[in-house]
Coordinates of C-alpha atoms and ligand atoms in Angstrom, one line a residue:
X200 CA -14.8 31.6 19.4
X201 CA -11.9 30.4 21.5
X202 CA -10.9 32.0 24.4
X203 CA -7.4 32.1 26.1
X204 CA -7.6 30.1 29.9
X205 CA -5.8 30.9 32.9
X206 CA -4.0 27.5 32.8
X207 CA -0.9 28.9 34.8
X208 CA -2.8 29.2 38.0
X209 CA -3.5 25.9 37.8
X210 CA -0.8 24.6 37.2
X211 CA 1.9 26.5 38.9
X212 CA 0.8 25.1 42.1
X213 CA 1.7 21.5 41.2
X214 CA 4.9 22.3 39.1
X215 CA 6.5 22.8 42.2
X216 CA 4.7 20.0 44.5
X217 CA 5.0 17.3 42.5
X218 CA 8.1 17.7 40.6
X219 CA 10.9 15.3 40.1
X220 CA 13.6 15.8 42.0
X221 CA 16.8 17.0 40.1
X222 CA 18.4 14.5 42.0
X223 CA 16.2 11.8 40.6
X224 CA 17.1 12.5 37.1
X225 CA 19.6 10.4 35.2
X226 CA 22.8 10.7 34.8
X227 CA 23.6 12.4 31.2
X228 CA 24.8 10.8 28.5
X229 CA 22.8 7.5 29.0
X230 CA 20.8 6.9 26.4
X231 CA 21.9 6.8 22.8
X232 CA 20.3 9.6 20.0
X233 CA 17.6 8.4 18.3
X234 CA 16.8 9.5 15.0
X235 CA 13.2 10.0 13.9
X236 CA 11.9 7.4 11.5
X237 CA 10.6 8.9 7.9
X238 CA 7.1 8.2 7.2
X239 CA 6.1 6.2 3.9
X240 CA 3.2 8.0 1.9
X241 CA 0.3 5.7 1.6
X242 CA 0.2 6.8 -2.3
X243 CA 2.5 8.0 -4.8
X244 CA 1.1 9.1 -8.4
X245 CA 2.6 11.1 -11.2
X246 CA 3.1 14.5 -9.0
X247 CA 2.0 14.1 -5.6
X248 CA 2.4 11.9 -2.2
X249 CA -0.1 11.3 -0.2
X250 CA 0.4 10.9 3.7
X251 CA -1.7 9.8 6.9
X252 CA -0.8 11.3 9.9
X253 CA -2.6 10.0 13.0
X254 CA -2.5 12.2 16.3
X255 CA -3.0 9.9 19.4
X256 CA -2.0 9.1 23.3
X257 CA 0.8 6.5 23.2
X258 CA 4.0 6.8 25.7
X259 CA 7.5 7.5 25.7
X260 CA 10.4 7.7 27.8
X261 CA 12.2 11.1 27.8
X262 CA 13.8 10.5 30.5
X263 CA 15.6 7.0 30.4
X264 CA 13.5 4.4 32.6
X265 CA 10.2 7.1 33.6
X266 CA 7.4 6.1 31.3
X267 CA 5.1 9.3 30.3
X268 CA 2.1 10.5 27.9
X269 CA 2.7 11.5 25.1
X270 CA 0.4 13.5 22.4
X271 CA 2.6 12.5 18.8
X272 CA 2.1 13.0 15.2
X273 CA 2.0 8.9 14.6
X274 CA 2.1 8.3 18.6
X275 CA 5.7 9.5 18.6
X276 CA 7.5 12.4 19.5
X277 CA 9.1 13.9 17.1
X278 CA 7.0 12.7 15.1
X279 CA 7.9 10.8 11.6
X280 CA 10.1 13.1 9.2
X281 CA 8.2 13.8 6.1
X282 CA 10.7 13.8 3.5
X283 CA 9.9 15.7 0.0
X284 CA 11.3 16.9 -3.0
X285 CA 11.5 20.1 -4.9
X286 CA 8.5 20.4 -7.3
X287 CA 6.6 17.1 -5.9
X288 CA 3.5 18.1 -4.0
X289 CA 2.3 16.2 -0.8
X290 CA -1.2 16.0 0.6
X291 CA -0.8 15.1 4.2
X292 CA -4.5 14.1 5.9
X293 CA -3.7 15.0 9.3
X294 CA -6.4 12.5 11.8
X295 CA -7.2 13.8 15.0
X296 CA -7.7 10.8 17.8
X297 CA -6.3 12.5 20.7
X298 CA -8.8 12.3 24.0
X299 CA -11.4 14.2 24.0
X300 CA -9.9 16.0 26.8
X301 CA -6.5 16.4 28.9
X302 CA -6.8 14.4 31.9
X303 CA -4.4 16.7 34.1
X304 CA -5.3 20.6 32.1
X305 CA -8.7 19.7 31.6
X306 CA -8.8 21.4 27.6
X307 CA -9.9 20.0 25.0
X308 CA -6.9 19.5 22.2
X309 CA -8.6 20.9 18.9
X310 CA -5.8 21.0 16.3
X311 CA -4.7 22.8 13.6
X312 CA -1.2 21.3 11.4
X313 CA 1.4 24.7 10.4
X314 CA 3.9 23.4 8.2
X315 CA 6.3 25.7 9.5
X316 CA 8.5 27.0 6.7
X317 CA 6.1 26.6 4.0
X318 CA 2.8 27.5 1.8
X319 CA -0.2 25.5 1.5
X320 CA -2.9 25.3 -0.6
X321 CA -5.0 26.9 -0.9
X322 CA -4.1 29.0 2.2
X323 CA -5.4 26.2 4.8
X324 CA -1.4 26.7 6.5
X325 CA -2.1 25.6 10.2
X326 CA -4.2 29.2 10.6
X327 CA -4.8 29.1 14.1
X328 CA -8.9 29.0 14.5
X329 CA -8.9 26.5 11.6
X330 CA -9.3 23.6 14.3
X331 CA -9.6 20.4 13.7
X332 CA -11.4 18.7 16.8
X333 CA -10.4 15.1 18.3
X334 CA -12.6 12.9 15.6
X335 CA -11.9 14.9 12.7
X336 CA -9.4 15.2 10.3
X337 CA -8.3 18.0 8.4
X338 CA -6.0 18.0 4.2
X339 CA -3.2 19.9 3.8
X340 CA -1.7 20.5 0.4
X341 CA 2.0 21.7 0.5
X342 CA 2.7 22.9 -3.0
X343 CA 6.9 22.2 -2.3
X344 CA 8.2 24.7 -4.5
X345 CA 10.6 26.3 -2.1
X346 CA 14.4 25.6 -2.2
X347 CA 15.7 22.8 -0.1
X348 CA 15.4 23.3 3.4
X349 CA 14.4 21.9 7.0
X350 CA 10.9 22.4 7.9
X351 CA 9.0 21.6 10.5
X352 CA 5.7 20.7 11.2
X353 CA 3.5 21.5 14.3
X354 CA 0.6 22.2 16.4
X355 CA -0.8 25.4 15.8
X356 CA -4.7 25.7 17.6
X357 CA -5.8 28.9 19.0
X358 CA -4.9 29.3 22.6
X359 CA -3.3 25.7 23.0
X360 CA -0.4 25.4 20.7
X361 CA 2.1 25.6 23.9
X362 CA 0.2 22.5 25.8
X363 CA 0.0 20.5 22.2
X364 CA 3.5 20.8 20.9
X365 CA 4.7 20.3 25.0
X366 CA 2.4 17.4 24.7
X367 CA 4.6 16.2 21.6
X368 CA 3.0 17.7 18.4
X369 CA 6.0 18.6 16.3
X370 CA 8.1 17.4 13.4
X371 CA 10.2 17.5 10.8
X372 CA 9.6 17.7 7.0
X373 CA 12.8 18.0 4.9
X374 CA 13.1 19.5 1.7
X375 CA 15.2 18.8 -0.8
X376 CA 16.5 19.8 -3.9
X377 CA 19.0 19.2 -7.3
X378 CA 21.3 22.0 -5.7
X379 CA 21.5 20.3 -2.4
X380 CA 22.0 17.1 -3.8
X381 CA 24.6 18.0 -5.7
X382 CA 26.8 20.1 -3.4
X383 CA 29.6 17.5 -1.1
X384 CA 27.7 18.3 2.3
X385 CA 27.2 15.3 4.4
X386 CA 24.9 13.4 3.4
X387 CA 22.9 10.0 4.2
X388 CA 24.2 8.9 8.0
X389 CA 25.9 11.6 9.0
X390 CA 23.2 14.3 8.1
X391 CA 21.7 13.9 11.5
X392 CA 18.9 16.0 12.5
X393 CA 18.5 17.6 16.6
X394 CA 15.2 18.5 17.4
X395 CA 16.1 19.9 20.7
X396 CA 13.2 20.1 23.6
X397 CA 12.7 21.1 27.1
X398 CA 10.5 19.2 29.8
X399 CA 9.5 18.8 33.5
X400 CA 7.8 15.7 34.8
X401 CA 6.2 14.8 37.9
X402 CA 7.7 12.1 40.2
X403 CA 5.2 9.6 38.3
X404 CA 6.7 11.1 34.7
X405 CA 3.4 13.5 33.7
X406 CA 4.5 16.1 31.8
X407 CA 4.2 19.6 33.9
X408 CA 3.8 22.5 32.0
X409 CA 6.0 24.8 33.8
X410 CA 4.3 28.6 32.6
X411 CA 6.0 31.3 35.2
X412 CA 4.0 33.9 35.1
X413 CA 2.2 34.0 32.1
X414 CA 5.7 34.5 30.6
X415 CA 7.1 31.2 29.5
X416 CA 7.6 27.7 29.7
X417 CA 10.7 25.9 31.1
X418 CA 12.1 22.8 32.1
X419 CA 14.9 21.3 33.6
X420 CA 15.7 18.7 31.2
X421 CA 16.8 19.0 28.0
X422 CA 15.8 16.6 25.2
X423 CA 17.7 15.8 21.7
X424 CA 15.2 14.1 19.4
X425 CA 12.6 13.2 22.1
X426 CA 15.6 11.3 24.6
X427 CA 17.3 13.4 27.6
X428 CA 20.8 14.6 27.3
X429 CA 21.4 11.6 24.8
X430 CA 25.1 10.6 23.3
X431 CA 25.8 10.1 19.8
X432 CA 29.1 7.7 18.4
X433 CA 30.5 10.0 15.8
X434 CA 33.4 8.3 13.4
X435 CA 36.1 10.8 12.6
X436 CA 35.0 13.1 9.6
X437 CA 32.7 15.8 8.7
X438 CA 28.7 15.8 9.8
X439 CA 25.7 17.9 9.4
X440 CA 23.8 19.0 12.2
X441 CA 20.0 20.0 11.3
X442 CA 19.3 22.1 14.9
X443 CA 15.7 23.0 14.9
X444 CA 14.8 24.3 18.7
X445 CA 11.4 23.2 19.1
X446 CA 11.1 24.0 22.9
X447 CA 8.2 26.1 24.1
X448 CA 10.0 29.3 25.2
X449 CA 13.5 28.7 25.8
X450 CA 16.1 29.8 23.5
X451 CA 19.8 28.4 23.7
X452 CA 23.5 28.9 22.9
X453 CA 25.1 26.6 21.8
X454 CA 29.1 26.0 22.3
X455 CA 31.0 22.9 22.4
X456 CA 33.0 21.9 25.5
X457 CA 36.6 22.2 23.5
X458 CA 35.7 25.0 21.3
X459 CA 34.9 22.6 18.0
X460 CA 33.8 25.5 15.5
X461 CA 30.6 24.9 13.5
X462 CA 30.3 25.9 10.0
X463 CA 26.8 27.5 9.0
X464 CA 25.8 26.6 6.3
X465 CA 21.7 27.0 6.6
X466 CA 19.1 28.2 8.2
X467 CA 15.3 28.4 8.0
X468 CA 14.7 28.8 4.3
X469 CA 17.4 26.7 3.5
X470 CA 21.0 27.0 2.5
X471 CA 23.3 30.3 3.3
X472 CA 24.8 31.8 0.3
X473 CA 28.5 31.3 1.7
X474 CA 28.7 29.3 4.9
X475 CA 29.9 30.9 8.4
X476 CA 32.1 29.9 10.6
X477 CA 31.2 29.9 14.0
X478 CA 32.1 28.9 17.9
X479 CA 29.2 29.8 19.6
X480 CA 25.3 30.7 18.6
X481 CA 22.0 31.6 19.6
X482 CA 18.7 29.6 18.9
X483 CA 15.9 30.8 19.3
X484 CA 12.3 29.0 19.6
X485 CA 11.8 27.6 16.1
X486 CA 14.6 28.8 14.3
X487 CA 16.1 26.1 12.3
X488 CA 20.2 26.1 11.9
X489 CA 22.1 23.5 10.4
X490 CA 26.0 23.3 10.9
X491 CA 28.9 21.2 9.3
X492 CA 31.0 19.8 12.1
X493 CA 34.4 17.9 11.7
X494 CA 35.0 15.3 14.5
X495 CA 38.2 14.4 11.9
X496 CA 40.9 15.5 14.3
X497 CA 39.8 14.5 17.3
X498 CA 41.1 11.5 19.0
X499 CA 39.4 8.0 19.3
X500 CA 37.7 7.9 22.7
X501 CA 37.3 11.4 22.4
X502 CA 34.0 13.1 24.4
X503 CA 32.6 16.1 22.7
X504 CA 29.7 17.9 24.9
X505 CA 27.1 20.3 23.3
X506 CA 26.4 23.0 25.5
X507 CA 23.9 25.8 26.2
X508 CA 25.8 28.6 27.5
X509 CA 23.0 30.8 27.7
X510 CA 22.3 31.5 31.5
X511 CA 19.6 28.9 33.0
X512 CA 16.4 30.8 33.8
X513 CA 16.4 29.6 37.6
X514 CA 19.1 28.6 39.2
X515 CA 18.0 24.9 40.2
X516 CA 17.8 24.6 36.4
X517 CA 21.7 24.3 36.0
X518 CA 21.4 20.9 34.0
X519 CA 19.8 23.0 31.1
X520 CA 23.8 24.2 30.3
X521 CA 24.1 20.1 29.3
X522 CA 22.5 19.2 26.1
X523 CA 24.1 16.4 24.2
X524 CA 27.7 14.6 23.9
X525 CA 29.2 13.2 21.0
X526 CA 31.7 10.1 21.6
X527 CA 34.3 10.1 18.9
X528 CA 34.7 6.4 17.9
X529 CA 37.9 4.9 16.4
X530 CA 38.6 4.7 12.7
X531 CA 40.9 3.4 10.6
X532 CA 40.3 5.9 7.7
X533 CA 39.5 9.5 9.2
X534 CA 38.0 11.2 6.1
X535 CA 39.5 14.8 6.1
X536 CA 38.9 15.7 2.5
X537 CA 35.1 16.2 2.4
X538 CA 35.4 20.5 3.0
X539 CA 32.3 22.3 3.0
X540 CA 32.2 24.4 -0.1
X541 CA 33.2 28.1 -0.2
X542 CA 30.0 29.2 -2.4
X543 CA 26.8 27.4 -1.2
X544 CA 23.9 28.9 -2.8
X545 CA 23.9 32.6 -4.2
X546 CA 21.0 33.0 -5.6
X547 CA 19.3 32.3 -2.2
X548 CA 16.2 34.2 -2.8
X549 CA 15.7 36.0 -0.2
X550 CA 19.3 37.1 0.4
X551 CA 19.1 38.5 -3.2
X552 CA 16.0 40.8 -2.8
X553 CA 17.6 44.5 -3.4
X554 CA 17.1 46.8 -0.4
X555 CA 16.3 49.8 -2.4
X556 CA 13.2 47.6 -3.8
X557 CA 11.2 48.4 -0.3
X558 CA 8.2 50.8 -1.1
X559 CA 7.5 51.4 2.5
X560 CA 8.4 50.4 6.1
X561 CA 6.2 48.8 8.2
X562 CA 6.7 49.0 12.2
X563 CA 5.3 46.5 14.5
X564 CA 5.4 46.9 18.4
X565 CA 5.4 43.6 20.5
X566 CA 4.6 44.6 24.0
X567 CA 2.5 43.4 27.2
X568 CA -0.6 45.4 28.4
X569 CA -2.7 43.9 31.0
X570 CA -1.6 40.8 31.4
X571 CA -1.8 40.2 27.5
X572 CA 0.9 40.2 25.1
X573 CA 0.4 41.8 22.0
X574 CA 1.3 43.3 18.9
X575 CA 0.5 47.2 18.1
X576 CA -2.2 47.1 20.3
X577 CA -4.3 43.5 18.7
X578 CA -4.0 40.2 20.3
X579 CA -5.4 37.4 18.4
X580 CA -8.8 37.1 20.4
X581 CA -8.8 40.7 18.5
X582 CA -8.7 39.0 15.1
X583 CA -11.4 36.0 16.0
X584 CA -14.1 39.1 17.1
X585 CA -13.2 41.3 14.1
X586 CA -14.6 37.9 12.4
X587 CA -11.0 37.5 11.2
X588 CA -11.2 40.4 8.9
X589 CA -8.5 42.5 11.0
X590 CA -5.2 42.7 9.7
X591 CA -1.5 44.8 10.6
X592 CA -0.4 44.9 7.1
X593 CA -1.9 44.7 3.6
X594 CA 1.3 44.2 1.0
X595 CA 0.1 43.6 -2.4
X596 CA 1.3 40.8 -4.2
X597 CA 4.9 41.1 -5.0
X598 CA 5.7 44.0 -2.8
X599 CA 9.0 44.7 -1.0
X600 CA 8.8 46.2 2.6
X601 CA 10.9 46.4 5.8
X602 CA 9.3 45.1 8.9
X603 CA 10.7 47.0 11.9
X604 CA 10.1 44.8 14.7
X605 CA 10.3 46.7 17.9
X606 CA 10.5 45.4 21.3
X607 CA 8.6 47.5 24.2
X608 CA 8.2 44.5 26.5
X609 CA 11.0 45.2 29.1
X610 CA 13.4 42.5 29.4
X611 CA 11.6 39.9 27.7
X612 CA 12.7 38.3 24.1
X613 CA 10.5 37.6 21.1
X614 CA 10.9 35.1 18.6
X615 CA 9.1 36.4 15.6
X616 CA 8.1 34.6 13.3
X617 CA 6.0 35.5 10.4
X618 CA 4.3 32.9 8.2
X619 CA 4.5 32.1 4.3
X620 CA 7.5 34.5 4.0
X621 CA 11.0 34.2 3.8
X622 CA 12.9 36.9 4.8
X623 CA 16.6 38.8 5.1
X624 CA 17.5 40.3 8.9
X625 CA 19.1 43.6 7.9
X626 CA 20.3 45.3 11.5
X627 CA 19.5 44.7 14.5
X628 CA 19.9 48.0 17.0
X629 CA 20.6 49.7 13.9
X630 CA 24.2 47.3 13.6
X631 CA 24.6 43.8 11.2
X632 CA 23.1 40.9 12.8
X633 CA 24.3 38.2 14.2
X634 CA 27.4 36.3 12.2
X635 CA 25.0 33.3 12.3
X636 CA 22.1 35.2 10.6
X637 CA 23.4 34.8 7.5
X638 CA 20.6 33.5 5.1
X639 CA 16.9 33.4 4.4
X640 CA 15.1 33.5 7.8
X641 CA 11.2 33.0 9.0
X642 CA 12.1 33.8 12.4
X643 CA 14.0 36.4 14.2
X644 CA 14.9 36.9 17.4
X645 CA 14.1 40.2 19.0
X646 CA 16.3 40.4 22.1
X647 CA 15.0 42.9 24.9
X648 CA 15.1 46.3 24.2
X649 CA 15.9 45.7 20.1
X650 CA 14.5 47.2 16.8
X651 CA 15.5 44.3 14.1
X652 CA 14.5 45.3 10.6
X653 CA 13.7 43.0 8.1
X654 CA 13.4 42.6 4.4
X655 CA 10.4 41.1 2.8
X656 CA 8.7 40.1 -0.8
X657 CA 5.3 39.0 -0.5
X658 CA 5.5 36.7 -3.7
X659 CA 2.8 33.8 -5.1
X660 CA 0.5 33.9 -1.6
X661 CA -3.1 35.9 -1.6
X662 CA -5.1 35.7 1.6
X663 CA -4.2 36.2 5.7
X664 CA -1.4 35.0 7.1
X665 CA -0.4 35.0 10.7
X666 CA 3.0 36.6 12.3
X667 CA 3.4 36.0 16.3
X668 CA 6.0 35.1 18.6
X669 CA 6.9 32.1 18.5
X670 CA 7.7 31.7 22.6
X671 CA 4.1 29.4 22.2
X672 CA 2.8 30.9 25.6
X673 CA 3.0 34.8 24.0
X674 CA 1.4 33.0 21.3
X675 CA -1.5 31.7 23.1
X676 CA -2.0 34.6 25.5
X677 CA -2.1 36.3 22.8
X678 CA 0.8 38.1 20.8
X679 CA -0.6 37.0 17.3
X680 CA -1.7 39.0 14.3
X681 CA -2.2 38.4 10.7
X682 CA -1.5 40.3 7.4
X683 CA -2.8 40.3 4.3
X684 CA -1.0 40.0 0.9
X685 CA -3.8 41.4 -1.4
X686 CA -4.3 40.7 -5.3
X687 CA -6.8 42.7 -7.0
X688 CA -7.2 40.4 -9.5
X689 CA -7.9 37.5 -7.3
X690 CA -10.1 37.2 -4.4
X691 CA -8.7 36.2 -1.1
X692 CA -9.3 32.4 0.0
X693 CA -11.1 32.3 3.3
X694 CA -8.7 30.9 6.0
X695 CA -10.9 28.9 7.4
X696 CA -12.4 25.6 6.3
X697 CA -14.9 22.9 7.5
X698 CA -13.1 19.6 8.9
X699 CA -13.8 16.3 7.4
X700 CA -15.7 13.6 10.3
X701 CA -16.2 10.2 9.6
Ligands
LIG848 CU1 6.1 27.5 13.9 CU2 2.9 30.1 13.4 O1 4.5 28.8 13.7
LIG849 CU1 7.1 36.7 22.8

């Protein structure tokens, strides 16, 4: 079984030795935002696409000019978008040819593929000590049946999921359907997704894993689609923003430098019933927001800056408050007439899921004891020695609950996130969440100190599912459970399942 390592002693030492200078880092606003190419499927037939996805070394350059490892889905980080459609199912052989070890952390990177947002089938969803090793490769079936929404899809292997999706194992997978297609969002070009990262690098551009403490992970650059504090020419009219924040532990706010006010109108499963205007948000780890913006009235020539107003985490880590700017380019025919609907999507499913359906409340305690983060009492090395039998909750199929989530950890925060589920945030501290919250979520923030209730139906899965934080070093050390959504009539599948070699 795997067992959690100490890597933090290791590499805290030579975070701060070896670290590039802030005053060596570019100046922001230098490199243009790149946009993740979508990946073909190697074969179509009557209901399914298949795709290869190769996991190997290539490099990049986060920061402009400073050439660096990278561990990408294809080579490339993000990796390629996977784009699918409403009813059409995709089987995704996921190839692992990353070395056999980490030069610098010394681990080996087995792998396991969560697509984040979704089911698979039969339960094979990225479970973490389902690894796949470097020379094997591992099928996923995603059965697509959810409403439109942005997914994401990323490295999940017990005990290393921080160092692989640092490394560059993430990406997105975008769902669509007749509903979106047919409401006047922006589409094509201007639906632009921001996969938005944090990283350190040495002076000789190796990634450093930055983990204080045992508590998180954070660096002192920020990166839009896999480029630092990148600038994107925006023509004067309406745009969606797909925000997925798919840094290891830091969680931003975002505001723009002249008050621009973004419209909400998704979040992680998908689109909000009525959108919500907006000037400022919170992000947390692996949330996914998406947000109409109008550059329509601004003038040509025209700098719009993206901002993280949360307060940096160390104070030589100012730069983090820069993310992104968006240069407003001339044009002759501003289109103004393009507004975002006042009805989105009502029937959002899990907005419409009545609160007086619950037939119990479930409470879950994340907290820290002995150096371990955990959840009422279990860490995951808990669930690997039970022989994965252990589990927090046991809904039956089709059951309502309310998850209390309930933070005991001090001042620390917790993105929750709990797998195969969408669900609806009810209160947080006993008041409405956030205006933001507004639609089906998968992950909740659980600010320090806070009870957040949550609605859930456990429809169509059978089998164990995790729920964890989604801060990836709580993950790994070791704030991760499961549940199990139980069918009498049908057996569980086992969660685990032999990779293929060649
Ligand atoms: Cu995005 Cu269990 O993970
Ligand atoms: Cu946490």
């Amino acid at each position: 079984a795997a067992v959690a390592l100490p890597l933090e002693a290791s590499l805290r030492p030579v975070a701060l030795r070896h670290r590039l200078a802030a005053s060596a880092l570019p100046a922001p606003f230098s490199a243009p935002l790149g946009v993740p190419p979508v990946l073909a499927p190697v074969r179509q037939d009557a209901d399914t696409d298949y795709y290869r996805v190769t996991m190997r070394e290539s490099t990049t350059e986060v920061v402009p000019g400073l050439r660096s490892p990278v561990w990408g889905y294809e080579g490339i980080a993000p990796g390629p978008t996977i784009r699918a459609v409403q009813g059409r199912k995709v089987v995704a052989r996921f190839v692992n040819e990353l070395p056999a070890t980490h030069p610098q952390w010394g681990y080996a990177p087995w792998t396991s593929v969560h697509l984040h947002g979704s089911a698979s089938l039969p339960q094979h969803d990225g479970y973490a000590s389902d690894i796949t090793n470097p020379g094997q490769y591992k099928d996923y079936r995603y059965p697509n049946w959810q409403p439109a929404r942005t997914l994401w899809y990323h490295d999940h292997g017990a005990h290393h999921t921080a160092e692989n999706v640092y490394m560059g194992l993430a990406g997105l997978y975008l769902l669509t359907d007749p509903l979106e297609q047919s409401l006047p969002l922006p589409k094509g070009e201007f639906d632009v997704p921001l996969v938005v990262t944090d990283h350190m690098f040495t002076t000789d551009g190796v990634p450093l894993l930055n983990i204080v403490e045992g508590k998180g992970a954070w660096g002192d650059v920020v990166a839009v689609n896999g480029r630092a504090w990148p600038v994107l020419r925006v023509k004067r009219r309406k745009y969606r923003f797909r925000i997925l924040n798919a840094s290891i532990s830091r969680s931003y706010r975002w505001s723009f430098s002249d008050g621009t006010p973004m419209t909400v109108v998704a979040t992680d499963a998908g689109l909000v019933p009525s959108p919500t205007v907006v000037r400022d948000f919170r992000h947390s780890s692996a949330e996914r927001y998406e947000v109409v913006v109008d550059f329509s009235r601004h003038r040509p020539g025209q700098r719009v800056v993206l901002r993280n107003i949360s307060p940096p985490k160390n104070v030589d880590y100012a730069r983090t408050g820069t993310v992104m700017a968006f240069d407003v380019v001339d044009d002759p025919f501003p289109t103004t007439d393009n507004a975002v609907p006042d009805v989105l999507f009502p029937e959002q499913p899990a907005m419409n899921v009545p609160e007086g359906a619950a037939l119990r409340t479930r409470r879950f305690r994340l907290h820290r004891q002995n150096g371990l983060w955990k959840i009422n009492g279990t860490t995951w090395d808990d669930v690997v020695r039970s022989g994965f039998r252990k589990v927090l909750a046991d809904p039956r199929l089709d059951d309502v609950e309310v998850w209390e989530l309930v933070n005991e950890s001090g001042g620390w925060f917790h993105p929750v996130h709990i797998h195969f589920v969408d669900f609806r945030v009810l209160s947080r501290n006993g008041l409405p969440p956030a205006p933001h919250e507004c639609g089906g979520k998968d992950v909740v923030y659980l600010g320090p100190a806070e009870t957040v209730r949550v609605l859930v139906k456990f429809e169509r899965g059978r089998g164990r599912y995790m729920m964890h934080c989604h801060n990836l070093v709580h993950e790994d050390h070791d704030m991760m459970a499961q549940f199990e959504i139980v069918d009498p009539a049908v057996p569980a599948p086992d969660p685990l399942s032999e990779p293929s070699s060649w």
